Coordinates of C-alpha atoms in Angstrom, one line a residue:
M2 CA 87.0 124.4 159.8
S3 CA 86.5 121.2 157.8
S4 CA 86.3 118.6 160.5
I5 CA 84.3 119.0 163.7
G6 CA 84.1 116.9 166.8
I7 CA 81.1 117.1 169.1
I8 CA 81.3 115.8 172.6
G9 CA 77.8 114.9 173.9
F10 CA 74.7 114.0 172.1
G11 CA 71.8 115.3 174.2
R12 CA 69.0 117.3 172.7
F13 CA 71.2 120.2 171.8
G14 CA 74.1 118.1 170.7
R15 CA 71.8 116.4 168.2
L16 CA 70.6 119.8 166.9
T17 CA 74.2 121.0 166.5
A18 CA 75.2 117.8 164.6
H19 CA 72.1 118.2 162.4
Y20 CA 73.0 121.7 161.2
L21 CA 76.8 121.3 161.0
A22 CA 76.8 118.0 159.1
K23 CA 75.2 119.9 156.1
D24 CA 78.6 121.7 155.6
F25 CA 81.3 119.8 157.5
S26 CA 82.5 116.4 158.4
V27 CA 81.1 115.8 161.9
A28 CA 82.3 113.2 164.4
V29 CA 80.2 112.7 167.5
A30 CA 81.3 111.0 170.8
T31 CA 78.7 110.1 173.4
R32 CA 78.6 107.7 176.3
S33 CA 75.5 105.9 175.2
D34 CA 75.0 104.0 172.0
Q35 CA 73.2 106.4 169.6
R36 CA 74.8 105.4 166.4
A37 CA 71.5 105.3 164.5
A38 CA 70.5 108.8 165.6
I39 CA 74.0 110.1 164.9
D40 CA 73.9 108.6 161.4
A41 CA 70.5 110.1 160.8
C42 CA 72.0 113.6 161.4
G43 CA 74.5 113.0 158.7
A44 CA 77.4 112.7 161.3
R45 CA 79.4 109.6 162.3
S46 CA 79.7 108.0 165.7
V47 CA 83.4 107.8 166.9
P48 CA 85.4 107.1 170.0
F49 CA 86.0 110.0 172.4
E50 CA 89.7 110.3 171.3
T51 CA 88.7 110.6 167.7
A52 CA 86.2 113.4 168.4
C53 CA 88.9 115.3 170.3
S54 CA 91.4 115.0 167.4
Q55 CA 89.3 117.1 165.0
K56 CA 90.2 120.7 164.1
V57 CA 87.2 122.1 166.0
V58 CA 85.8 120.5 169.1
I59 CA 82.4 121.5 170.4
L60 CA 81.4 120.6 174.0
C61 CA 77.7 119.9 174.3
M62 CA 77.1 118.8 177.8
P63 CA 75.6 120.3 181.0
I64 CA 77.9 122.8 182.7
S65 CA 78.0 120.6 185.8
A66 CA 79.9 118.0 183.7
M67 CA 82.1 120.5 181.8
R68 CA 85.1 120.8 184.1
D69 CA 85.6 117.0 184.3
T70 CA 85.1 116.7 180.5
L71 CA 87.7 119.4 179.9
C72 CA 90.2 117.5 182.0
R73 CA 89.6 114.4 179.7
V74 CA 89.7 116.5 176.5
A75 CA 92.8 118.6 177.2
P76 CA 95.5 116.0 176.7
L77 CA 93.9 114.7 173.5
L78 CA 93.8 118.0 171.6
R79 CA 96.1 118.8 168.8
P80 CA 97.9 122.2 168.7
G81 CA 95.8 124.7 166.8
T82 CA 92.5 123.1 167.7
L83 CA 89.6 125.4 168.4
V84 CA 87.4 124.5 171.4
M85 CA 83.9 125.8 171.7
D86 CA 81.2 125.3 174.2
V87 CA 77.4 125.9 174.2
C88 CA 76.6 126.4 177.9
S89 CA 73.9 128.9 178.9
V90 CA 76.4 130.6 181.3
K91 CA 79.9 131.8 180.3
V92 CA 82.0 133.1 183.2
Y93 CA 82.9 129.7 184.7
P94 CA 83.4 127.9 181.4
V95 CA 85.8 130.6 180.2
Q96 CA 87.7 130.3 183.5
W97 CA 87.9 126.5 183.2
M98 CA 89.0 126.5 179.6
R99 CA 91.7 129.1 180.2
E100 CA 92.9 127.0 183.2
L101 CA 92.7 123.5 181.7
L102 CA 93.3 123.7 178.0
P103 CA 96.8 123.9 176.5
E104 CA 98.0 127.4 175.4
G105 CA 98.2 126.3 171.8
V106 CA 94.5 125.7 171.7
S107 CA 92.0 128.4 170.7
I108 CA 88.9 129.1 172.8
L109 CA 85.6 130.5 171.6
P110 CA 82.8 130.3 174.2
T111 CA 79.3 130.5 172.7
H112 CA 75.6 130.5 173.8
P113 CA 73.1 129.7 171.1
M114 CA 70.0 131.6 172.2
F115 CA 67.7 128.9 170.8
G116 CA 67.0 125.2 171.4
P117 CA 65.8 122.0 169.7
D118 CA 62.2 123.2 169.8
S119 CA 62.6 126.8 168.5
A120 CA 65.2 126.0 165.9
A121 CA 64.0 122.6 164.7
D122 CA 63.2 123.8 161.2
S123 CA 65.3 126.9 160.7
L124 CA 68.1 129.0 162.2
Q125 CA 66.8 132.1 160.4
G126 CA 66.7 135.1 162.8
R127 CA 67.9 133.1 165.8
K128 CA 70.5 134.7 168.0
I129 CA 73.9 133.3 169.0
V130 CA 76.2 134.9 171.5
L131 CA 80.0 134.7 171.0
C132 CA 82.5 135.6 173.7
P133 CA 85.9 135.4 171.8
D134 CA 88.6 134.7 174.3
R135 CA 91.7 133.1 172.9
I136 CA 91.2 133.2 169.1
A137 CA 92.8 135.1 166.2
E138 CA 90.5 137.8 164.9
D139 CA 90.5 136.4 161.3
H140 CA 89.6 133.0 162.6
Y141 CA 86.7 134.5 164.6
D142 CA 85.6 136.5 161.6
R143 CA 85.4 133.3 159.4
I144 CA 83.2 131.6 162.0
R145 CA 81.0 134.7 162.4
R146 CA 80.5 135.0 158.7
W147 CA 79.5 131.3 158.4
L148 CA 77.0 131.7 161.2
E149 CA 75.5 134.8 159.6
S150 CA 75.3 133.0 156.3
K151 CA 72.9 130.5 158.1
G152 CA 70.6 133.3 159.1
L153 CA 71.9 133.6 162.7
V154 CA 72.2 137.0 164.4
V155 CA 75.6 137.1 166.0
I156 CA 76.1 139.0 169.3
R157 CA 79.6 139.6 170.4
T158 CA 80.2 140.3 174.1
T159 CA 82.2 139.3 177.2
A160 CA 81.4 136.4 179.5
E161 CA 80.7 138.8 182.3
E162 CA 78.2 140.9 180.4
H163 CA 76.6 137.8 179.0
D164 CA 76.0 136.3 182.4
E165 CA 74.7 139.5 183.9
K166 CA 72.1 139.9 181.2
I167 CA 71.2 136.2 180.9
A168 CA 70.5 136.2 184.7
V169 CA 67.4 138.3 183.8
S170 CA 66.5 137.1 180.3
L171 CA 66.9 133.4 180.9
S172 CA 67.5 132.4 184.6
L173 CA 64.7 134.7 185.9
T174 CA 62.3 133.7 183.2
H175 CA 62.9 130.0 184.0
F176 CA 62.5 130.8 187.7
I177 CA 59.1 132.4 187.0
G178 CA 58.1 129.4 184.8
R179 CA 59.1 126.8 187.4
S180 CA 57.2 128.8 190.0
L181 CA 54.1 128.8 187.9
S182 CA 54.4 125.1 187.5
A183 CA 54.9 124.6 191.3
F184 CA 51.8 126.8 191.9
G185 CA 49.8 124.6 189.6
A186 CA 49.0 127.1 186.9
R187 CA 47.0 125.6 184.0
D188 CA 45.0 126.6 181.0
L189 CA 41.7 128.3 181.9
D190 CA 38.6 128.9 179.8
I191 CA 38.2 132.3 181.5
D192 CA 41.6 133.9 180.9
T193 CA 43.3 137.0 179.6
E194 CA 46.1 137.7 177.1
G195 CA 48.4 138.4 180.0
Y196 CA 47.7 135.0 181.6
K197 CA 48.2 133.3 178.2
R198 CA 51.7 134.9 178.1
L199 CA 52.4 133.5 181.5
M200 CA 51.3 130.0 180.4
H201 CA 53.6 130.4 177.4
I202 CA 56.6 130.9 179.8
L203 CA 55.5 127.7 181.7
G204 CA 55.3 125.8 178.4
V205 CA 58.8 126.9 177.4
V206 CA 60.5 125.7 180.6
S207 CA 58.5 122.5 180.8
H208 CA 60.6 121.0 178.0
D209 CA 63.9 121.6 179.7
T210 CA 65.4 119.4 182.4
W211 CA 65.7 120.4 186.1
Q212 CA 69.5 119.9 185.7
L213 CA 69.6 122.7 183.1
F214 CA 67.5 124.9 185.4
E215 CA 69.6 124.2 188.4
D216 CA 72.9 124.7 186.5
M217 CA 71.9 128.1 185.1
H218 CA 71.3 129.3 188.6
T219 CA 74.2 127.5 190.3
Y220 CA 76.9 128.5 187.8
N221 CA 75.8 132.1 187.0
P222 CA 77.3 134.4 189.6
Y223 CA 74.6 137.0 188.8
A224 CA 71.6 134.6 189.1
R225 CA 71.1 134.5 192.8
P226 CA 71.2 138.3 193.4
T227 CA 68.8 138.8 190.4
R228 CA 66.5 136.2 191.7
Q229 CA 66.6 137.7 195.2
A230 CA 65.9 141.2 193.9
F231 CA 62.8 139.8 192.1
I232 CA 61.6 138.0 195.2
D233 CA 62.1 141.2 197.3
A234 CA 60.1 143.2 194.7
M235 CA 57.2 140.7 194.9
T236 CA 57.3 140.7 198.7
G237 CA 57.2 144.5 198.7
I238 CA 54.1 144.5 196.5
H239 CA 52.5 141.8 198.5
E240 CA 53.1 143.7 201.8
R241 CA 51.8 146.9 200.2
L242 CA 48.5 145.2 199.3
D243 CA 48.2 143.8 202.8
G244 CA 49.1 147.1 204.3

């Protein structure tokens, strides 16, 4: 895994390039001219075709753009390439990669459970989920060991189990945070520890885009029933108070 291509250079693509460039040769392709920022990460700015020709290709874009990107990437990949993604949902990306990528290409879906804010200074103790799909076990083990050497806690699971759990731990948390924002929650001088924790949730989601929020609900098959169950529970409590 000596040469890595990154497709996309948003906030997470930049973080990925920053850490990988310490150990590997990293080539970044992005639609906008961000040569200076890419150079600052220790990577190099390259055409799309060049990024796709690396031994490992990491897709760092919103899930809503992933299927179209896979269609562009697929014919440019060399046999034996490993393709990874970093989407916050996994069922649909796995289906698309199986469908669109050549059989001679390995697939390792991932979900880093951290972001540019929480991992700006260190990866120590941060979690990353791996859902090995079409990859040799020894290849997977080499990647796992490297991730663990950087202080990451590796969680191995299936795409289905990931999405079911993340519908609660991420999608529902963001739903609560967005709801607090729409409600108009703000810091108060007369507050409680519980309220401060609610404001922390609001602060976490305020740095993420609406597109990320919408995508994690649209493309996670477990998100809507989880969200509805939460709303039903709140409605039941509300009606009990009014009863």
